[in-house]
PDB file of C-alpha atoms in Angstrom:
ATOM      1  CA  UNK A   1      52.164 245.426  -1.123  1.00 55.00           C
ATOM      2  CA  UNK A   2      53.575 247.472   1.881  1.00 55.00           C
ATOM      3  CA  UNK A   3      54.084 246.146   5.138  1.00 55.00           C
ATOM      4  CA  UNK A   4      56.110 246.717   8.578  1.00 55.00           C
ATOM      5  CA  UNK A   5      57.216 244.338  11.110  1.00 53.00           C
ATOM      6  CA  UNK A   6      54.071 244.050  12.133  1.00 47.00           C
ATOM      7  CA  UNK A   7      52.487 243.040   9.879  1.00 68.00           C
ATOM      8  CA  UNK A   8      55.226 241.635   7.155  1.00 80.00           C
ATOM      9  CA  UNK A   9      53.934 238.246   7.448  1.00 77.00           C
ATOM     10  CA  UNK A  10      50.342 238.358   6.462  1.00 80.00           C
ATOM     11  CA  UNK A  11      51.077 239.676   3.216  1.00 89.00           C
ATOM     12  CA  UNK A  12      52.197 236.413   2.016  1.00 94.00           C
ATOM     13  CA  UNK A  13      50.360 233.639   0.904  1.00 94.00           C
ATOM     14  CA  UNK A  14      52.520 230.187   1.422  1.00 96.00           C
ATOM     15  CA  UNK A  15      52.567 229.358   5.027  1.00 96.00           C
ATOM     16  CA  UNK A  16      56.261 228.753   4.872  1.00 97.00           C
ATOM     17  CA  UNK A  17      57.049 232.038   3.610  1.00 97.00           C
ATOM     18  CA  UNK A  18      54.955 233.254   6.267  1.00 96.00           C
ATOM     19  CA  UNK A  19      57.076 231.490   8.786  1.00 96.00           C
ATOM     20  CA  UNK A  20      59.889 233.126   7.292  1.00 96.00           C
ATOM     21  CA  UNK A  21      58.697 236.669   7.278  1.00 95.00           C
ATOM     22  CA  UNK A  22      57.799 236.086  10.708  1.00 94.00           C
ATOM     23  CA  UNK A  23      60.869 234.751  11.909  1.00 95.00           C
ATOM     24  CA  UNK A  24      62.923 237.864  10.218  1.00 95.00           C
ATOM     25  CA  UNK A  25      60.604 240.321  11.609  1.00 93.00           C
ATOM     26  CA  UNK A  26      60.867 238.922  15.457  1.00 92.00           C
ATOM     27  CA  UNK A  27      65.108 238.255  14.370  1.00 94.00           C
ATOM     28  CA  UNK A  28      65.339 242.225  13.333  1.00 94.00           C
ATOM     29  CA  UNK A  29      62.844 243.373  16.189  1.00 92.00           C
ATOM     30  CA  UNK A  30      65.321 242.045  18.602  1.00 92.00           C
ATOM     31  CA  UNK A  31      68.112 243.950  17.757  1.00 92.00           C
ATOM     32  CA  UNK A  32      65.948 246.946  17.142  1.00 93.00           C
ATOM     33  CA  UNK A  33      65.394 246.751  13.492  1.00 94.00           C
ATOM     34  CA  UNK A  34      62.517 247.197  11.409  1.00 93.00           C
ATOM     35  CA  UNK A  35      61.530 245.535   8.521  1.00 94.00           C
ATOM     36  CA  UNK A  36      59.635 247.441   5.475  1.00 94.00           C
ATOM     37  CA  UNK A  37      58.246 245.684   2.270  1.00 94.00           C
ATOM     38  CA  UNK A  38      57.434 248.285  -0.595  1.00 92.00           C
ATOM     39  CA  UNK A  39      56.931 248.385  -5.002  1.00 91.00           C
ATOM     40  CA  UNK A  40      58.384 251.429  -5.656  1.00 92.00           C
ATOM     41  CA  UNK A  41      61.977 250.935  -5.818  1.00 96.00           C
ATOM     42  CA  UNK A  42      62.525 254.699  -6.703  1.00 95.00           C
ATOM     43  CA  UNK A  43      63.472 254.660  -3.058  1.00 94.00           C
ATOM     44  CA  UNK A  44      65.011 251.253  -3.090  1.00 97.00           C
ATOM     45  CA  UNK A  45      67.646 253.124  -6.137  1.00 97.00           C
ATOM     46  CA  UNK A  46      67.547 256.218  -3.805  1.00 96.00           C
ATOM     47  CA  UNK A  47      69.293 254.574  -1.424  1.00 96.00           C
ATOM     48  CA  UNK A  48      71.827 252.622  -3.037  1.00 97.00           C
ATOM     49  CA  UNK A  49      72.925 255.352  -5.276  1.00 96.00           C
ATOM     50  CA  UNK A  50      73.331 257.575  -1.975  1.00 96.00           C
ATOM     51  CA  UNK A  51      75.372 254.537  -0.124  1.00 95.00           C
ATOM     52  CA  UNK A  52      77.466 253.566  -3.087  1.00 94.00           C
ATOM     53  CA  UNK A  53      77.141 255.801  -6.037  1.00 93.00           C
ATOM     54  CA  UNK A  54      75.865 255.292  -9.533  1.00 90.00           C
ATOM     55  CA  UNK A  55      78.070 252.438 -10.299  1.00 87.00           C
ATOM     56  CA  UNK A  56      76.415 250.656  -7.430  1.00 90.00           C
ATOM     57  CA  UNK A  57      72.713 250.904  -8.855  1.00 95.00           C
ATOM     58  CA  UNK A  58      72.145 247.417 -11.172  1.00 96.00           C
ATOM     59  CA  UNK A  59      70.228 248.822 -13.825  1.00 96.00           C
ATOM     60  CA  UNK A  60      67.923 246.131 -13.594  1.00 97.00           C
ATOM     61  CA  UNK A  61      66.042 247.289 -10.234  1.00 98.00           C
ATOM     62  CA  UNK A  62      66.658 251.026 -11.588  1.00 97.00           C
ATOM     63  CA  UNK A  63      62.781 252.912 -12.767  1.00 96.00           C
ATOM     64  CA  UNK A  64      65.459 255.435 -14.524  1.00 96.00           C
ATOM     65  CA  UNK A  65      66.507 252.945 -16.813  1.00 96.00           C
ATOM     66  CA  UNK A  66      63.222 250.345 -17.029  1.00 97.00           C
ATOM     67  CA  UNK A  67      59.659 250.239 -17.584  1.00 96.00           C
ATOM     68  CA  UNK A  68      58.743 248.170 -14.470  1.00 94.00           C
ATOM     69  CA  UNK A  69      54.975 248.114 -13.198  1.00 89.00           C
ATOM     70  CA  UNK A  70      54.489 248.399  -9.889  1.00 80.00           C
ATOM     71  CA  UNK A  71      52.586 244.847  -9.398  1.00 91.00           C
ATOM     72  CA  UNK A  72      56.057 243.124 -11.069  1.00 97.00           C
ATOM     73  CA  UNK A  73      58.750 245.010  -8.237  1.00 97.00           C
ATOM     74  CA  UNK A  74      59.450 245.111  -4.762  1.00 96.00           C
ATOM     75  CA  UNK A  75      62.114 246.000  -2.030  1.00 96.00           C
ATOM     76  CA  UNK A  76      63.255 245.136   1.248  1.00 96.00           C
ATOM     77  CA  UNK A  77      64.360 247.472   3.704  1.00 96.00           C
ATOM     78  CA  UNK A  78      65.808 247.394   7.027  1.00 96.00           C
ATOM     79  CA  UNK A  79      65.831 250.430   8.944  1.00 95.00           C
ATOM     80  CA  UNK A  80      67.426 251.230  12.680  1.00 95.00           C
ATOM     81  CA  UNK A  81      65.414 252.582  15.306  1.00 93.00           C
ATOM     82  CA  UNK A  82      66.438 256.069  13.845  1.00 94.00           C
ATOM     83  CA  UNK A  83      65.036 255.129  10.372  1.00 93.00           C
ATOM     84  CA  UNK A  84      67.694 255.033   8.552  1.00 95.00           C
ATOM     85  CA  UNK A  85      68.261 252.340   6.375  1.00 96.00           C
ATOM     86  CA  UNK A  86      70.922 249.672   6.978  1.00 96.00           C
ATOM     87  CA  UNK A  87      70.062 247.164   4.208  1.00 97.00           C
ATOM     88  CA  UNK A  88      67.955 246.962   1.392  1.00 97.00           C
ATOM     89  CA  UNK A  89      67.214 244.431  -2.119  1.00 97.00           C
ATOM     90  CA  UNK A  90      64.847 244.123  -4.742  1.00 98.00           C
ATOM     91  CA  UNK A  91      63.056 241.685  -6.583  1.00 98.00           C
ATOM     92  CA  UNK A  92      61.727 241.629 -10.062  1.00 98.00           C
ATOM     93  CA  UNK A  93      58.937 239.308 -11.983  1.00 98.00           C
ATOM     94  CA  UNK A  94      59.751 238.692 -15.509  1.00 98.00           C
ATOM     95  CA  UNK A  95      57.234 237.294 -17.965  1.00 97.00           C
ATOM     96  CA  UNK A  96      59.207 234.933 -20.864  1.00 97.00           C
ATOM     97  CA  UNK A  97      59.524 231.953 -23.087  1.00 97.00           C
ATOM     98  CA  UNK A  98      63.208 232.249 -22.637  1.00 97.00           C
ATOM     99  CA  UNK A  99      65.221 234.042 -19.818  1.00 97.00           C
ATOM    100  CA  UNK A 100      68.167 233.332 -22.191  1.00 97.00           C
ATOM    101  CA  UNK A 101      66.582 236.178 -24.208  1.00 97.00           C
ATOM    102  CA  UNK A 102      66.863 238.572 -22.008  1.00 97.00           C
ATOM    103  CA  UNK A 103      70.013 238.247 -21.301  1.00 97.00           C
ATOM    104  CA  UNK A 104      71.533 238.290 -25.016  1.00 97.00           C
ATOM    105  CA  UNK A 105      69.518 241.327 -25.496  1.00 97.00           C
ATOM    106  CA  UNK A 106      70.571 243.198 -22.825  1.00 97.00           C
ATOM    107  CA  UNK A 107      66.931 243.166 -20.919  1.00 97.00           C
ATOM    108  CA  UNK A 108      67.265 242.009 -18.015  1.00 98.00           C
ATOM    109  CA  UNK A 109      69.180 245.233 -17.555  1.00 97.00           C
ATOM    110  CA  UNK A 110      67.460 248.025 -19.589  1.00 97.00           C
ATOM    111  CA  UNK A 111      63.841 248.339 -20.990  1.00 97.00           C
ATOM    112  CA  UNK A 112      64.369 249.802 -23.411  1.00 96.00           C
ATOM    113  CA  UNK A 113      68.045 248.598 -24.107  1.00 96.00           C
ATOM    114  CA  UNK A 114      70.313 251.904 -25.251  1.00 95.00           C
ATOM    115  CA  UNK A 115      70.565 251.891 -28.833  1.00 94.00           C
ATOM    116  CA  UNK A 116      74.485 251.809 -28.019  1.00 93.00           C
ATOM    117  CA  UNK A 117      74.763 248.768 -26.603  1.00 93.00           C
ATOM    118  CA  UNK A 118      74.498 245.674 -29.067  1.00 91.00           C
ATOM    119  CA  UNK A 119      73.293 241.612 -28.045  1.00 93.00           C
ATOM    120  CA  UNK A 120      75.883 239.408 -26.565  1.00 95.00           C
ATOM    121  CA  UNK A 121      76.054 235.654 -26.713  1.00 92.00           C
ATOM    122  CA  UNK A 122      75.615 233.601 -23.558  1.00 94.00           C
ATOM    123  CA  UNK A 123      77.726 229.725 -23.442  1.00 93.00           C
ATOM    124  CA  UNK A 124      75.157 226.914 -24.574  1.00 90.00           C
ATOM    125  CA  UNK A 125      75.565 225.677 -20.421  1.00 88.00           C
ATOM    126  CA  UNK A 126      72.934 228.796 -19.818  1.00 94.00           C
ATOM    127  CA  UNK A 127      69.359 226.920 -18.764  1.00 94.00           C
ATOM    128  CA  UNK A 128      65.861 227.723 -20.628  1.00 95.00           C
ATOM    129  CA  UNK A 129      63.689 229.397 -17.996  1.00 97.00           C
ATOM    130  CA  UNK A 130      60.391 230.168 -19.008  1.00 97.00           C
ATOM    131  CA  UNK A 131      57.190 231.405 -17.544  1.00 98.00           C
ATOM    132  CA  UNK A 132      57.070 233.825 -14.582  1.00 98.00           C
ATOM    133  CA  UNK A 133      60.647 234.465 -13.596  1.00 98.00           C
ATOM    134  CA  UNK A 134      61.299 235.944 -10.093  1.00 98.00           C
ATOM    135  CA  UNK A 135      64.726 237.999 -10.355  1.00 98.00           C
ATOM    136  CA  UNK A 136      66.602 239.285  -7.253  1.00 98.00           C
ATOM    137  CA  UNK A 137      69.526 241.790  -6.730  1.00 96.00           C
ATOM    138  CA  UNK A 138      70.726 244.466  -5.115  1.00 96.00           C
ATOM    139  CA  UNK A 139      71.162 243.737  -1.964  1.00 96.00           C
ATOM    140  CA  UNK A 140      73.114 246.414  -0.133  1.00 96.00           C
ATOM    141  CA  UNK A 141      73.759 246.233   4.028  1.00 96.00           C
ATOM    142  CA  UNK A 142      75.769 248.957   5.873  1.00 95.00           C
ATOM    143  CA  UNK A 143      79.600 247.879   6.437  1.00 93.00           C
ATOM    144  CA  UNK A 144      79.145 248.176  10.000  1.00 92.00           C
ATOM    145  CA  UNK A 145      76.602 245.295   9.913  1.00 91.00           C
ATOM    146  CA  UNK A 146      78.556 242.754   7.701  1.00 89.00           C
ATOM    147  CA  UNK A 147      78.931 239.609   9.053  1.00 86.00           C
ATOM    148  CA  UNK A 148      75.990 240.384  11.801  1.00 89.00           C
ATOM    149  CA  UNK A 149      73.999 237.829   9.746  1.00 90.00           C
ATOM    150  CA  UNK A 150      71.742 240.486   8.369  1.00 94.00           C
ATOM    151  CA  UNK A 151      73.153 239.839   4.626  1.00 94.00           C
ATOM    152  CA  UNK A 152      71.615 236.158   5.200  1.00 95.00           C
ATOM    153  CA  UNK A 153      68.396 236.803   6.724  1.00 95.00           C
ATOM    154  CA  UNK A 154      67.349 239.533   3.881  1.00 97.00           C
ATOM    155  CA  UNK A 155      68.779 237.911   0.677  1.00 96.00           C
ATOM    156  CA  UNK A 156      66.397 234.818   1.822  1.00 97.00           C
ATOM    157  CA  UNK A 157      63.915 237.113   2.991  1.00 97.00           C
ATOM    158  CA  UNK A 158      64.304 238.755  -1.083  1.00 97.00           C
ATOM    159  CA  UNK A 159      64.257 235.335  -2.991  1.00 98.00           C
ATOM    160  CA  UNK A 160      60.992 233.850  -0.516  1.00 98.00           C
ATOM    161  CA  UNK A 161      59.144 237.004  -1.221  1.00 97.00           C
ATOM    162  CA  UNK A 162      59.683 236.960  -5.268  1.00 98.00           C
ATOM    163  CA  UNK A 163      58.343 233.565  -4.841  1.00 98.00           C
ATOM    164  CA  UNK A 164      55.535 234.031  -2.932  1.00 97.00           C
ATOM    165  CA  UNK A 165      53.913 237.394  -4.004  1.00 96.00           C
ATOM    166  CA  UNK A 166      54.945 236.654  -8.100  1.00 97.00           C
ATOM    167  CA  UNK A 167      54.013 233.060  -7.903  1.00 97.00           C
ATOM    168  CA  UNK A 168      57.170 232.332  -9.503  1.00 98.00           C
ATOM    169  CA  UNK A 169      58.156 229.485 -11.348  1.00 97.00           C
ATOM    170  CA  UNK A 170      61.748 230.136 -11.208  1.00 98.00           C
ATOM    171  CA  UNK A 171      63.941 232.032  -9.043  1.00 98.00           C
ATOM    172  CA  UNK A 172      67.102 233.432 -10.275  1.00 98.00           C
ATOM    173  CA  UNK A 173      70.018 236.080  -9.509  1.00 97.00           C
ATOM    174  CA  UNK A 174      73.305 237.310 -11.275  1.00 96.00           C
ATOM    175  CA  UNK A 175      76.740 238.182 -10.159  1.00 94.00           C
ATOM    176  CA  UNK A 176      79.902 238.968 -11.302  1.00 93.00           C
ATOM    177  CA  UNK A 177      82.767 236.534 -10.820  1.00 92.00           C
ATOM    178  CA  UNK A 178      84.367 238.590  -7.875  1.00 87.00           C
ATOM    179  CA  UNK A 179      80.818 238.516  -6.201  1.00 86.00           C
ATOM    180  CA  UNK A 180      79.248 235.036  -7.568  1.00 84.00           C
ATOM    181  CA  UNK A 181      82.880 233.163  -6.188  1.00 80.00           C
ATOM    182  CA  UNK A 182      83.102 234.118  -3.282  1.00 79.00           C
ATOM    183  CA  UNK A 183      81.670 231.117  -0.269  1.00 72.00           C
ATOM    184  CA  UNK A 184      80.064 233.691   1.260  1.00 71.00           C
ATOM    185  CA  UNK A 185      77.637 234.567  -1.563  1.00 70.00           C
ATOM    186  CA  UNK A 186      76.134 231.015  -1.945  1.00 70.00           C
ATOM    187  CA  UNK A 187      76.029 230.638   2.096  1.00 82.00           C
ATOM    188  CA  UNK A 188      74.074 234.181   1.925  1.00 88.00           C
ATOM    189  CA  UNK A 189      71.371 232.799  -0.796  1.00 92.00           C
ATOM    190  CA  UNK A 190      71.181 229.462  -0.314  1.00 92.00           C
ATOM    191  CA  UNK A 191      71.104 227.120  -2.412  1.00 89.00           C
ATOM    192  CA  UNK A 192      70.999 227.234  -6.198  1.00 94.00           C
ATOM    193  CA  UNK A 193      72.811 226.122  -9.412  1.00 95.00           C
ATOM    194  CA  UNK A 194      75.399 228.542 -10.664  1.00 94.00           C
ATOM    195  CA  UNK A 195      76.294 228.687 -14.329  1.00 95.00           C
ATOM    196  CA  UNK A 196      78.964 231.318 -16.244  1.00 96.00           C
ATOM    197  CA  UNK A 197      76.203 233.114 -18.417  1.00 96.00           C
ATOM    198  CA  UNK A 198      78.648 236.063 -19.800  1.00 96.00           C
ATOM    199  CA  UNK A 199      82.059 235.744 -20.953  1.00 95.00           C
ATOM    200  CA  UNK A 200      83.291 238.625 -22.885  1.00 94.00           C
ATOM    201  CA  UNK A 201      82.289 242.156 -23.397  1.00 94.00           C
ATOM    202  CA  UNK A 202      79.831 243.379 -21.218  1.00 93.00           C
ATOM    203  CA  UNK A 203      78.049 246.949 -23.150  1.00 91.00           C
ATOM    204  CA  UNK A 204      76.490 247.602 -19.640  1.00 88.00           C
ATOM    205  CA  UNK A 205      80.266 248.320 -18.458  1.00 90.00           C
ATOM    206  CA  UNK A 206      81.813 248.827 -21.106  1.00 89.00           C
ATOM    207  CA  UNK A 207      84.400 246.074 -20.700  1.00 93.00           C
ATOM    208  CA  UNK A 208      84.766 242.407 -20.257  1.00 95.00           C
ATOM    209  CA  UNK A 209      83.779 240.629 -17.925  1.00 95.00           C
ATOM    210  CA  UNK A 210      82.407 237.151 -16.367  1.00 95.00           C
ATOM    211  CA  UNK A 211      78.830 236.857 -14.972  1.00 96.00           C
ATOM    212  CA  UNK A 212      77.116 234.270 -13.519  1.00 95.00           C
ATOM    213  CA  UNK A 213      73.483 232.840 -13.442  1.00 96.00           C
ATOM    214  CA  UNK A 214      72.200 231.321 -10.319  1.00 96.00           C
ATOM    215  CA  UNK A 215      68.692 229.469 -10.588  1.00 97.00           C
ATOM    216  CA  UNK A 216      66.834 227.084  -8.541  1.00 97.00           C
ATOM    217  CA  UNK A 217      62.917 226.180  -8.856  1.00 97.00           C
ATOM    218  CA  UNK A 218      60.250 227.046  -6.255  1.00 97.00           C
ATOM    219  CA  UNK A 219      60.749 223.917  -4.785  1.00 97.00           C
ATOM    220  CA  UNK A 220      64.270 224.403  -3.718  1.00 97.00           C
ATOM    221  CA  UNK A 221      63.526 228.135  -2.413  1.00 98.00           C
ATOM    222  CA  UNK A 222      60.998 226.878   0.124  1.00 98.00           C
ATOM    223  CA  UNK A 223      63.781 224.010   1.088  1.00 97.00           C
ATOM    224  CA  UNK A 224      66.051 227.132   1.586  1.00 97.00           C
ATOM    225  CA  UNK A 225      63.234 229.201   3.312  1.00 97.00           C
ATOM    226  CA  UNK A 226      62.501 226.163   6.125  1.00 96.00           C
ATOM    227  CA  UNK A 227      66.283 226.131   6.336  1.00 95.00           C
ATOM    228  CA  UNK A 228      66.239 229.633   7.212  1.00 96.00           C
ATOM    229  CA  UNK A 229      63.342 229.418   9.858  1.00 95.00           C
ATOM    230  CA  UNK A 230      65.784 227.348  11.577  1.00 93.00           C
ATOM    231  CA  UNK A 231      68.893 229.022  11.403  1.00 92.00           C
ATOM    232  CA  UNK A 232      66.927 232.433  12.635  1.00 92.00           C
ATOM    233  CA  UNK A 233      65.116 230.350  15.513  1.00 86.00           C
ATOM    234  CA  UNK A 234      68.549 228.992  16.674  1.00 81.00           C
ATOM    235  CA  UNK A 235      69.585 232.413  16.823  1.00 68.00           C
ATOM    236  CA  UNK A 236      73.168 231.637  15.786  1.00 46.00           C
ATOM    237  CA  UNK A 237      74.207 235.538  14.898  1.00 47.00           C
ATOM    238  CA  UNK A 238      75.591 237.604  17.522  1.00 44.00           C
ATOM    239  CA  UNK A 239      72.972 240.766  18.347  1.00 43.00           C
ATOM    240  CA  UNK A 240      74.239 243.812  16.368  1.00 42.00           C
TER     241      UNK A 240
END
């Protein structure tokens, strides 16, 4: 599951999500970025804890802190014509009769959960999801690209790819309020339904706080990927 800009595309299966990967890699080529699709995210972690610190890592996409085989991860990167990476984000396939679950226990975060850290309760308003559950985070893009557009094409990139390579039957993503509230956020992933999933003390920060649960079915993710195509092909983003 590695590929370049080159070929990026012909590792997926649906033809839309081809069309997407496509479309990103000829979008990033342009401006002389490359595109890189791995399943280790020991480098994806790498890199975020060297941009941002340990605080910025989200346990989830963390091998430190999970058991996650290698056919069940992935990460995006974007690098300059130097190499360096500018932008990175995972995804995650998670087998359940009840994402609900693995929220209250604190899984979705840690396998295995810290003996420290009890379950929390999540509002009746959070969804049953069940069956293979595509999970997305961590995106990360350099400050001095923000608002190039690049934030867009790679979270879309992120949620067409869980879909595609982890035949997903959902597709989901959380954030905390001052992330999940913000316009930009939703206009980055497209769309989804949004629901408050934690209120209260959070064990993974040791604090309270307010999270929130996007969703949306496969369906809906290849409405945002053509959506995408389009936006890319009208090349509405200034060149970075």
């Amino acid at each position: 599951m590695r590929g370049t800009n080159v070929d990026l595309p012909v590792i997926f299966r649906q033809p839309e999500v081809r069309e997407l990967a496509a479309a990103c890699a000829e979008w990033t080529g342009r401006r002389g970025l490359h595109l890189h699709l791995d399943d280790d995210l020991r480098t994806w972690a790498d890199t975020v804890f060297t941009a941002m610190g340990p605080d910025g890592v989200n346990p989830t996409f963390d091998p430190v802190r999970n058991r996650i085989a290698p056919d069940a991860a992935f990460h995006l990167q974007v690098r300059d014509a130097t190499g360096d990476v500018i932008a990175c984000g995972a995804g995650r396939l998670f087998h359940t009769d009840d994402f609900t679950t693995l929220i209250t226990s604190l899984g979705l975060w840690f396998d295995p959960v810290p003996p420290e850290m009890s379950a929390i309760a999540v509002p009746s308003s959070v969804p049953t999801l069940s069956g293979r559950v595509g999970h997305v985070g961590g995106l990360w893009v350099h400050p001095r690209l923000r608002g190039s557009g690049l934030s867009l094409m790679l979270a879309r990139l992120i949620r067409a790819a869980a879909l595609d390579l982890f035949d997903a039957d959902w597709d989901t993503w959380v954030a905390f309020q001052d992330v999940a509230l913000r316009p930009r956020t939703g206009s980055a992933y497209g769309t989804a339904t949004t629901v408050l999933c934690i209120d209260g003390y959070f064990p993974p920060r040791d604090r309270h706080e307010r999270v929130f649960l996007s969703y949306a079915t496969g369906a809906q993710v290849l409405d945002v990927v053509r959506e995408t195509v389009g936006i890319l092909r009208d090349d509405l983003y200034t060149v970075v």
